[in-house]
mmCIF file of C-alpha atoms and ligand atoms in Angstrom:
data_model
loop_
_atom_site.group_PDB
_atom_site.id
_atom_site.type_symbol
_atom_site.label_atom_id
_atom_site.label_comp_id
_atom_site.label_asym_id
_atom_site.label_seq_id
_atom_site.Cartn_x
_atom_site.Cartn_y
_atom_site.Cartn_z
ATOM 1 C CA MET A 1 -5.504 6.208 47.338
ATOM 2 C CA ARG A 2 -4.169 9.407 45.797
ATOM 3 C CA LEU A 3 -5.782 11.807 43.306
ATOM 4 C CA THR A 4 -3.757 14.211 41.154
ATOM 5 C CA TYR A 5 -4.769 16.403 38.217
ATOM 6 C CA GLN A 6 -3.388 18.829 35.631
ATOM 7 C CA PRO A 7 -4.968 21.334 33.257
ATOM 8 C CA PHE A 8 -4.392 20.557 29.562
ATOM 9 C CA GLU A 9 -5.310 22.339 26.338
ATOM 10 C CA LEU A 10 -6.345 19.898 23.590
ATOM 11 C CA LEU A 11 -5.652 21.412 20.173
ATOM 12 C CA LEU A 12 -8.022 20.842 17.246
ATOM 13 C CA LYS A 13 -6.748 20.114 13.726
ATOM 14 C CA HIS A 14 -9.244 22.569 12.270
ATOM 15 C CA THR A 15 -11.173 25.517 13.664
ATOM 16 C CA PHE A 16 -14.405 23.893 14.713
ATOM 17 C CA THR A 17 -17.576 25.691 13.667
ATOM 18 C CA ILE A 18 -21.092 24.584 14.484
ATOM 19 C CA ALA A 19 -24.366 26.461 14.275
ATOM 20 C CA LYS A 20 -23.577 28.818 17.161
ATOM 21 C CA PHE A 21 -19.784 29.244 17.653
ATOM 22 C CA SER A 22 -16.181 28.471 16.564
ATOM 23 C CA ARG A 23 -13.099 27.373 18.519
ATOM 24 C CA THR A 24 -9.543 26.037 17.987
ATOM 25 C CA SER A 25 -8.860 24.178 21.257
ATOM 26 C CA THR A 26 -10.655 22.665 24.224
ATOM 27 C CA PRO A 27 -9.685 22.893 27.918
ATOM 28 C CA LEU A 28 -9.246 19.475 29.537
ATOM 29 C CA THR A 29 -8.448 18.469 33.095
ATOM 30 C CA LEU A 30 -6.484 15.206 33.273
ATOM 31 C CA VAL A 31 -7.052 13.149 36.430
ATOM 32 C CA GLN A 32 -5.008 10.271 37.864
ATOM 33 C CA ILE A 33 -6.065 8.104 40.809
ATOM 34 C CA GLU A 34 -3.405 5.786 42.292
ATOM 35 C CA HIS A 35 -4.033 2.753 44.465
ATOM 36 C CA GLU A 36 -1.832 -0.258 45.330
ATOM 37 C CA GLY A 37 0.705 0.480 42.624
ATOM 38 C CA HIS A 38 -1.851 1.013 39.842
ATOM 39 C CA THR A 39 -2.923 4.308 38.277
ATOM 40 C CA GLY A 40 -6.332 4.972 36.737
ATOM 41 C CA TYR A 41 -6.590 7.763 34.169
ATOM 42 C CA GLY A 42 -9.560 10.015 33.517
ATOM 43 C CA GLU A 43 -10.265 13.314 31.839
ATOM 44 C CA ALA A 44 -12.780 16.130 31.779
ATOM 45 C CA SER A 45 -13.311 17.731 28.369
ATOM 46 C CA MET A 46 -14.875 21.107 29.031
ATOM 47 C CA VAL A 47 -16.268 22.628 25.853
ATOM 48 C CA PRO A 48 -17.018 26.263 26.747
ATOM 49 C CA TYR A 49 -20.780 26.184 26.095
ATOM 50 C CA MET A 50 -21.224 23.524 28.797
ATOM 51 C CA GLY A 51 -20.019 25.966 31.469
ATOM 52 C CA GLU A 52 -17.091 24.051 33.006
ATOM 53 C CA SER A 53 -13.477 25.277 33.041
ATOM 54 C CA HIS A 54 -10.011 24.493 34.432
ATOM 55 C CA GLN A 55 -10.953 26.666 37.425
ATOM 56 C CA SER A 56 -14.287 24.978 38.144
ATOM 57 C CA ALA A 57 -12.683 21.527 37.756
ATOM 58 C CA ALA A 58 -9.842 22.418 40.157
ATOM 59 C CA ALA A 59 -12.323 23.809 42.689
ATOM 60 C CA PHE A 60 -14.400 20.618 42.471
ATOM 61 C CA LEU A 61 -11.397 18.272 42.688
ATOM 62 C CA SER A 62 -10.031 20.144 45.725
ATOM 63 C CA LYS A 63 -13.201 19.085 47.589
ATOM 64 C CA ILE A 64 -12.784 15.377 46.834
ATOM 65 C CA ASP A 65 -12.103 13.086 49.771
ATOM 66 C CA VAL A 66 -10.506 10.003 48.172
ATOM 67 C CA SER A 67 -11.204 7.919 51.261
ATOM 68 C CA ARG A 68 -14.791 7.817 49.895
ATOM 69 C CA PHE A 69 -13.540 5.666 46.989
ATOM 70 C CA SER A 70 -12.840 2.445 48.868
ATOM 71 C CA TYR A 71 -12.127 -0.563 46.664
ATOM 72 C CA PRO A 72 -14.099 -2.494 45.408
ATOM 73 C CA PHE A 73 -15.810 0.608 44.030
ATOM 74 C CA ASP A 74 -19.513 1.199 44.552
ATOM 75 C CA PHE A 75 -20.083 3.435 41.520
ATOM 76 C CA ALA A 76 -23.691 4.259 42.416
ATOM 77 C CA ALA A 77 -22.561 5.529 45.830
ATOM 78 C CA ILE A 78 -19.638 7.389 44.239
ATOM 79 C CA ILE A 79 -21.838 9.288 41.789
ATOM 80 C CA ASN A 80 -24.196 10.188 44.651
ATOM 81 C CA TYR A 81 -21.210 11.497 46.603
ATOM 82 C CA LEU A 82 -20.004 13.550 43.600
ATOM 83 C CA ASP A 83 -23.501 14.933 42.962
ATOM 84 C CA GLY A 84 -23.635 15.909 46.628
ATOM 85 C CA ILE A 85 -20.484 18.059 46.287
ATOM 86 C CA ALA A 86 -21.961 20.237 43.536
ATOM 87 C CA LEU A 87 -24.800 20.230 41.045
ATOM 88 C CA GLY A 88 -23.912 20.059 37.350
ATOM 89 C CA GLN A 89 -20.217 19.812 36.395
ATOM 90 C CA PRO A 90 -20.703 16.437 34.664
ATOM 91 C CA ALA A 91 -17.310 16.560 32.877
ATOM 92 C CA VAL A 92 -15.179 16.730 36.037
ATOM 93 C CA LYS A 93 -17.375 14.018 37.573
ATOM 94 C CA ALA A 94 -16.759 11.944 34.426
ATOM 95 C CA ALA A 95 -12.997 12.419 34.869
ATOM 96 C CA ILE A 96 -13.188 10.804 38.320
ATOM 97 C CA ASP A 97 -15.566 8.057 37.181
ATOM 98 C CA ILE A 98 -13.384 7.173 34.166
ATOM 99 C CA ALA A 99 -10.186 7.127 36.267
ATOM 100 C CA LEU A 100 -11.866 4.822 38.796
ATOM 101 C CA HIS A 101 -13.098 2.487 36.029
ATOM 102 C CA ASP A 102 -9.580 2.344 34.541
ATOM 103 C CA LEU A 103 -8.181 1.679 38.019
ATOM 104 C CA GLU A 104 -10.796 -1.003 38.715
ATOM 105 C CA GLY A 105 -9.864 -2.796 35.482
ATOM 106 C CA LYS A 106 -6.178 -2.679 36.401
ATOM 107 C CA LEU A 107 -6.815 -3.909 39.953
ATOM 108 C CA LYS A 108 -8.950 -6.774 38.616
ATOM 109 C CA GLY A 109 -6.594 -7.466 35.688
ATOM 110 C CA LYS A 110 -9.482 -7.160 33.207
ATOM 111 C CA PRO A 111 -10.368 -4.774 30.374
ATOM 112 C CA CYS A 112 -13.105 -2.250 31.168
ATOM 113 C CA TRP A 113 -15.235 -3.403 28.229
ATOM 114 C CA GLN A 114 -15.337 -6.907 29.718
ATOM 115 C CA LEU A 115 -16.339 -5.559 33.147
ATOM 116 C CA CYS A 116 -19.129 -3.626 31.351
ATOM 117 C CA GLY A 117 -20.458 -6.839 29.777
ATOM 118 C CA THR A 118 -19.725 -5.538 26.268
ATOM 119 C CA ASP A 119 -19.313 -7.789 23.201
ATOM 120 C CA PRO A 120 -16.401 -6.218 21.260
ATOM 121 C CA ALA A 121 -17.552 -7.913 18.031
ATOM 122 C CA LYS A 122 -20.550 -5.550 17.985
ATOM 123 C CA MET A 123 -18.457 -2.355 17.758
ATOM 124 C CA PRO A 124 -20.184 0.140 15.435
ATOM 125 C CA ALA A 125 -18.149 2.190 12.948
ATOM 126 C CA THR A 126 -17.403 5.634 14.316
ATOM 127 C CA SER A 127 -18.362 8.752 12.402
ATOM 128 C CA PHE A 128 -15.868 11.539 11.708
ATOM 129 C CA THR A 129 -17.203 15.068 12.149
ATOM 130 C CA ILE A 130 -16.674 17.756 9.540
ATOM 131 C CA GLY A 131 -17.407 21.307 10.711
ATOM 132 C CA ILE A 132 -18.830 24.093 8.578
ATOM 133 C CA ASP A 133 -16.038 25.495 6.376
ATOM 134 C CA THR A 134 -15.057 26.672 2.895
ATOM 135 C CA LYS A 135 -15.474 24.276 -0.023
ATOM 136 C CA ASP A 136 -11.727 23.574 -0.371
ATOM 137 C CA VAL A 137 -11.244 22.905 3.333
ATOM 138 C CA ILE A 138 -14.277 20.607 3.384
ATOM 139 C CA ILE A 139 -12.883 18.565 0.505
ATOM 140 C CA GLN A 140 -9.524 18.402 2.311
ATOM 141 C CA LYS A 141 -11.292 17.202 5.464
ATOM 142 C CA VAL A 142 -13.172 14.540 3.486
ATOM 143 C CA LYS A 143 -9.832 13.315 2.114
ATOM 144 C CA GLU A 144 -8.489 13.124 5.679
ATOM 145 C CA ALA A 145 -11.533 11.031 6.517
ATOM 146 C CA GLU A 146 -10.652 8.436 3.870
ATOM 147 C CA GLY A 147 -10.884 4.954 5.353
ATOM 148 C CA LEU A 148 -13.648 6.077 7.666
ATOM 149 C CA LYS A 149 -17.041 4.554 7.133
ATOM 150 C CA VAL A 150 -19.324 7.428 8.186
ATOM 151 C CA ILE A 151 -19.046 11.229 8.085
ATOM 152 C CA LYS A 152 -20.971 13.481 10.449
ATOM 153 C CA VAL A 153 -21.845 16.962 9.245
ATOM 154 C CA LYS A 154 -22.795 19.967 11.332
ATOM 155 C CA LEU A 155 -25.650 21.867 9.672
ATOM 156 C CA GLY A 156 -27.756 24.857 10.683
ATOM 157 C CA ARG A 157 -26.928 27.560 8.136
ATOM 158 C CA ASP A 158 -28.445 28.807 4.871
ATOM 159 C CA SER A 159 -25.713 27.013 2.914
ATOM 160 C CA ASP A 160 -26.521 23.548 4.285
ATOM 161 C CA LYS A 161 -27.429 21.999 0.927
ATOM 162 C CA GLU A 162 -24.222 23.260 -0.702
ATOM 163 C CA LEU A 163 -22.206 21.770 2.153
ATOM 164 C CA ILE A 164 -23.823 18.346 1.611
ATOM 165 C CA GLN A 165 -23.317 18.617 -2.167
ATOM 166 C CA THR A 166 -19.655 19.514 -1.624
ATOM 167 C CA ILE A 167 -19.173 16.408 0.525
ATOM 168 C CA ARG A 168 -21.062 14.306 -2.001
ATOM 169 C CA SER A 169 -18.718 15.544 -4.744
ATOM 170 C CA ALA A 170 -15.890 13.876 -2.803
ATOM 171 C CA THR A 171 -17.354 10.752 -1.174
ATOM 172 C CA ASN A 172 -20.342 8.396 -1.096
ATOM 173 C CA VAL A 173 -20.017 7.195 2.521
ATOM 174 C CA PRO A 174 -23.156 7.398 4.703
ATOM 175 C CA LEU A 175 -23.680 10.693 6.541
ATOM 176 C CA TYR A 176 -25.011 11.666 9.954
ATOM 177 C CA VAL A 177 -26.289 15.213 10.343
ATOM 178 C CA ASP A 178 -26.167 17.326 13.503
ATOM 179 C CA ALA A 179 -28.216 20.524 13.414
ATOM 180 C CA ASN A 180 -27.267 21.481 17.011
ATOM 181 C CA GLN A 181 -30.736 23.023 17.592
ATOM 182 C CA GLY A 182 -30.295 25.279 14.558
ATOM 183 C CA TRP A 183 -33.585 24.593 12.722
ATOM 184 C CA THR A 184 -36.736 26.549 13.485
ATOM 185 C CA ASP A 185 -39.438 25.824 10.900
ATOM 186 C CA ARG A 186 -41.116 22.395 10.966
ATOM 187 C CA ARG A 187 -42.162 22.258 7.305
ATOM 188 C CA ARG A 188 -38.797 23.441 6.024
ATOM 189 C CA SER A 189 -37.091 20.986 8.373
ATOM 190 C CA ILE A 190 -39.095 17.982 7.185
ATOM 191 C CA ASP A 191 -38.509 18.922 3.535
ATOM 192 C CA MET A 192 -34.812 19.163 4.348
ATOM 193 C CA ILE A 193 -34.860 15.788 6.098
ATOM 194 C CA TYR A 194 -36.431 14.129 3.033
ATOM 195 C CA TRP A 195 -33.803 15.774 0.826
ATOM 196 C CA LEU A 196 -31.042 14.659 3.221
ATOM 197 C CA LYS A 197 -32.335 11.081 3.162
ATOM 198 C CA GLU A 198 -31.900 11.104 -0.631
ATOM 199 C CA GLN A 199 -28.305 12.231 -0.054
ATOM 200 C CA GLY A 200 -27.588 9.172 2.077
ATOM 201 C CA VAL A 201 -28.063 10.776 5.501
ATOM 202 C CA GLN A 202 -28.915 8.110 8.081
ATOM 203 C CA LEU A 203 -29.804 10.126 11.183
ATOM 204 C CA ILE A 204 -30.355 13.715 12.362
ATOM 205 C CA GLU A 205 -29.157 15.005 15.729
ATOM 206 C CA GLN A 206 -31.045 17.655 17.655
ATOM 207 C CA PRO A 207 -32.789 19.471 14.766
ATOM 208 C CA MET A 208 -34.658 22.024 16.869
ATOM 209 C CA LEU A 209 -34.144 23.784 20.198
ATOM 210 C CA LYS A 210 -34.146 21.312 23.069
ATOM 211 C CA THR A 211 -36.946 23.368 24.636
ATOM 212 C CA ASP A 212 -39.137 22.930 21.515
ATOM 213 C CA ILE A 213 -40.493 19.563 22.600
ATOM 214 C CA ASP A 214 -43.527 19.720 20.276
ATOM 215 C CA GLY A 215 -41.363 20.668 17.295
ATOM 216 C CA ASN A 216 -38.889 17.838 17.837
ATOM 217 C CA ALA A 217 -41.738 15.373 18.515
ATOM 218 C CA TRP A 218 -43.485 16.450 15.303
ATOM 219 C CA LEU A 219 -40.309 15.887 13.286
ATOM 220 C CA THR A 220 -39.811 12.487 14.929
ATOM 221 C CA GLU A 221 -43.361 11.521 13.982
ATOM 222 C CA HIS A 222 -42.882 12.573 10.344
ATOM 223 C CA SER A 223 -39.210 11.833 9.671
ATOM 224 C CA PRO A 224 -38.219 8.849 7.508
ATOM 225 C CA ILE A 225 -34.847 8.645 9.328
ATOM 226 C CA PRO A 226 -34.095 8.599 13.084
ATOM 227 C CA ILE A 227 -34.142 11.894 15.015
ATOM 228 C CA ILE A 228 -31.712 11.838 17.956
ATOM 229 C CA GLY A 229 -31.839 14.068 21.034
ATOM 230 C CA ASP A 230 -28.430 15.354 22.143
ATOM 231 C CA GLU A 231 -28.574 18.729 23.915
ATOM 232 C CA ALA A 232 -31.971 17.646 25.313
ATOM 233 C CA VAL A 233 -30.511 14.572 27.013
ATOM 234 C CA GLN A 234 -27.742 15.031 29.559
ATOM 235 C CA ARG A 235 -28.078 12.489 32.344
ATOM 236 C CA LEU A 236 -30.164 9.466 33.344
ATOM 237 C CA ALA A 237 -33.056 11.597 34.582
ATOM 238 C CA ASP A 238 -33.503 13.004 31.024
ATOM 239 C CA VAL A 239 -33.877 9.664 29.219
ATOM 240 C CA GLU A 240 -37.528 9.030 30.086
ATOM 241 C CA ALA A 241 -38.581 12.435 28.684
ATOM 242 C CA ALA A 242 -36.995 11.576 25.310
ATOM 243 C CA ARG A 243 -39.613 8.907 24.633
ATOM 244 C CA GLY A 244 -42.085 10.175 22.049
ATOM 245 C CA VAL A 245 -39.935 13.232 21.344
ATOM 246 C CA TYR A 246 -36.955 11.509 19.687
ATOM 247 C CA HIS A 247 -36.279 8.122 18.110
ATOM 248 C CA GLY A 248 -33.092 7.924 20.128
ATOM 249 C CA ILE A 249 -30.614 9.677 22.388
ATOM 250 C CA ASN A 250 -26.986 10.747 22.149
ATOM 251 C CA ILE A 251 -25.086 9.651 25.248
ATOM 252 C CA LYS A 252 -21.746 11.350 25.965
ATOM 253 C CA LEU A 253 -19.604 10.603 29.001
ATOM 254 C CA MET A 254 -18.977 14.339 29.487
ATOM 255 C CA LYS A 255 -22.748 14.864 29.881
ATOM 256 C CA SER A 256 -23.591 11.663 31.775
ATOM 257 C CA ALA A 257 -20.897 12.185 34.455
ATOM 258 C CA GLY A 258 -19.020 9.108 33.280
ATOM 259 C CA MET A 259 -19.271 5.419 32.416
ATOM 260 C CA TYR A 260 -21.426 4.260 35.300
ATOM 261 C CA GLU A 261 -24.319 6.576 34.500
ATOM 262 C CA ALA A 262 -23.850 6.108 30.730
ATOM 263 C CA GLN A 263 -24.454 2.387 31.313
ATOM 264 C CA GLN A 264 -27.615 3.197 33.277
ATOM 265 C CA MET A 265 -28.745 5.439 30.408
ATOM 266 C CA ILE A 266 -28.111 2.659 27.871
ATOM 267 C CA ASN A 267 -30.163 0.241 29.966
ATOM 268 C CA LYS A 268 -32.985 2.768 30.380
ATOM 269 C CA ALA A 269 -33.030 3.673 26.675
ATOM 270 C CA ARG A 270 -33.281 -0.019 25.721
ATOM 271 C CA GLU A 271 -36.133 -0.477 28.172
ATOM 272 C CA LEU A 272 -37.970 2.468 26.560
ATOM 273 C CA GLY A 273 -37.277 1.326 22.982
ATOM 274 C CA LEU A 274 -35.010 4.286 22.231
ATOM 275 C CA LYS A 275 -32.067 4.027 19.823
ATOM 276 C CA ILE A 276 -28.622 5.031 21.105
ATOM 277 C CA LEU A 277 -25.811 7.070 19.579
ATOM 278 C CA ILE A 278 -22.705 7.248 21.762
ATOM 279 C CA GLY A 279 -20.880 10.518 21.134
ATOM 280 C CA CYS A 280 -18.035 12.596 22.492
ATOM 281 C CA MET A 281 -16.646 16.070 23.030
ATOM 282 C CA SER A 282 -13.047 16.913 21.996
ATOM 283 C CA GLU A 283 -11.357 14.077 23.829
ATOM 284 C CA THR A 284 -8.049 12.215 23.992
ATOM 285 C CA SER A 285 -7.654 8.430 23.747
ATOM 286 C CA CYS A 286 -8.642 8.239 27.427
ATOM 287 C CA ALA A 287 -12.319 9.255 27.324
ATOM 288 C CA THR A 288 -12.580 7.761 23.817
ATOM 289 C CA LEU A 289 -11.561 4.307 25.068
ATOM 290 C CA ALA A 290 -13.961 4.709 27.988
ATOM 291 C CA ALA A 291 -16.836 5.399 25.558
ATOM 292 C CA ALA A 292 -15.598 2.672 23.177
ATOM 293 C CA ALA A 293 -15.926 0.169 26.054
ATOM 294 C CA LEU A 294 -19.689 0.867 25.944
ATOM 295 C CA ALA A 295 -20.098 1.566 22.207
ATOM 296 C CA PRO A 296 -20.915 -2.025 21.158
ATOM 297 C CA GLN A 297 -24.015 -1.759 23.380
ATOM 298 C CA CYS A 298 -25.186 1.206 21.242
ATOM 299 C CA ASP A 299 -26.559 1.502 17.692
ATOM 300 C CA TRP A 300 -24.157 4.147 16.401
ATOM 301 C CA ALA A 301 -20.846 5.655 17.512
ATOM 302 C CA ASP A 302 -19.503 9.170 17.028
ATOM 303 C CA LEU A 303 -16.170 8.859 18.840
ATOM 304 C CA ASP A 304 -13.822 10.864 16.669
ATOM 305 C CA GLY A 305 -12.062 12.944 19.368
ATOM 306 C CA PRO A 306 -8.515 11.597 18.818
ATOM 307 C CA LEU A 307 -8.974 11.838 15.022
ATOM 308 C CA LEU A 308 -9.658 15.586 15.211
ATOM 309 C CA THR A 309 -6.919 16.682 17.610
ATOM 310 C CA THR A 310 -3.135 17.153 17.321
ATOM 311 C CA ASN A 311 -1.651 16.813 20.834
ATOM 312 C CA ASN A 312 -3.271 13.690 22.288
ATOM 313 C CA PRO A 313 -1.004 12.837 25.267
ATOM 314 C CA TYR A 314 -1.782 9.115 24.889
ATOM 315 C CA LYS A 315 -1.099 6.593 22.136
ATOM 316 C CA MET A 316 -3.792 6.485 19.445
ATOM 317 C CA PRO A 317 -5.933 3.374 20.069
ATOM 318 C CA ALA A 318 -6.048 0.740 17.325
ATOM 319 C CA PHE A 319 -8.507 1.739 14.590
ATOM 320 C CA LYS A 320 -9.571 -0.698 11.878
ATOM 321 C CA ASP A 321 -12.256 -0.561 9.167
ATOM 322 C CA GLY A 322 -13.612 2.675 10.640
ATOM 323 C CA LYS A 323 -13.939 1.170 14.133
ATOM 324 C CA TRP A 324 -12.011 1.460 17.395
ATOM 325 C CA VAL A 325 -10.522 -1.889 18.358
ATOM 326 C CA LEU A 326 -10.915 -2.866 22.012
ATOM 327 C CA SER A 327 -7.741 -4.366 23.448
ATOM 328 C CA ASN A 328 -7.331 -7.140 26.003
ATOM 329 C CA GLU A 329 -5.226 -4.955 28.270
ATOM 330 C CA ALA A 330 -6.459 -4.392 31.818
ATOM 331 C CA GLY A 331 -8.409 -1.164 32.360
ATOM 332 C CA LEU A 332 -9.108 1.175 29.447
ATOM 333 C CA GLY A 333 -6.074 -0.040 27.478
ATOM 334 C CA LEU A 334 -4.440 3.368 27.549
ATOM 335 C CA THR A 335 -0.715 3.928 26.812
ATOM 336 C CA LEU A 336 1.053 7.165 27.811
ATOM 337 C CA LEU A 337 3.300 8.655 25.145
HETATM 338 MG MG1 MG B 401 -24.728 16.772 18.785
#
C-alpha cells in the first residue's frame, strides 16, 4: 500500500462572506492510497477558521504508517490509530478515511453508497449557498442557482431582512438559513425566525454561539422551524450533547474525520431522535461524492462544494432535479479530468 499527497488551492466562484470573515479560495490536501492496482482518492478541505493547513496536513501525513491499513479495512481501528497520532485535525483524517473508502469500493467492485447501506432513491435535494453580498451580485448568484431546489443563505448582519427580500425578489424556492453563531438576543432571534418562516425558510443553522447552550436550547424550544447545531457538533462525542439543545445536527466529513465516523453520527442522531443535515466545506467532487453516499440517510443535504468552485480537478458528478446522482461505479464514482 502506498500513500501520496499534494497541496491544492480550490478557487471559489465568488468571494465568500459569512458572519465573521471573507475568503476567495480554500487550501486542500489531495490524498491517494494505492493497493493492488487500485487507487483510492481522498481530500482534506481546510477552511482557515478550523485551524488546519497544508503544513499541518503534510506533518500529519508524514507520520502515517500505511502498513496499519491492512485490507479488509477495520475503519474503527483506523480512526483510533489516526486519533492516536494527533488530536484534532479532522480534515486530514477525513482525507485518509475517504481515500480508504474509495479504495475499498474499488477492491470490492461496489459503489461506496451500497457498502454504506444507502438507498439512492432517498437522495435529498442539495441546497446552494449564497454568501452575503451586494444586491446585484446576490441576484446574479440566484440566477446561477436556477434549477436548484433549495438556497441556503448566510445571515448574521443588520441587513439580514434586506438580503432575504432581495432573494425573494428573484426566486420562490425554499430557503435554509445559517447564522454561523451570529445572533445574540433571544427575543430578537425568535421574532426573526417567525419572520423567516413566513419567507419560506425551512431550517436555521447555528443561530447563537455554540457555547450559549441555554440560548440555543431556548430557541429550539420556541422555534416553529428546526434549529440545527453545526459549529457545536464536530464528532461523534458531540452528538449526545445536542439533544435538547437543537432539533438536529449538521454532519460534515471535514469535522467528523470522514465517512466512518459520519455514519456513526447518523446512527447516534437517529437513536436520539435528532434530525440530520449533511453539509460540506469548499470541496471537490471527491469529498462531495463521499458525503453524497451517506446523504440519503439524512433529512437534508447541503453539498454544494463543486457548484461554488472553478478548478475542481475531477469531473462534476451527475446532478439532476437539484440532487446529486449516485453512480453504479465502484468506489466513490470519481473521474479524474
Ligand atoms: Mg453552518
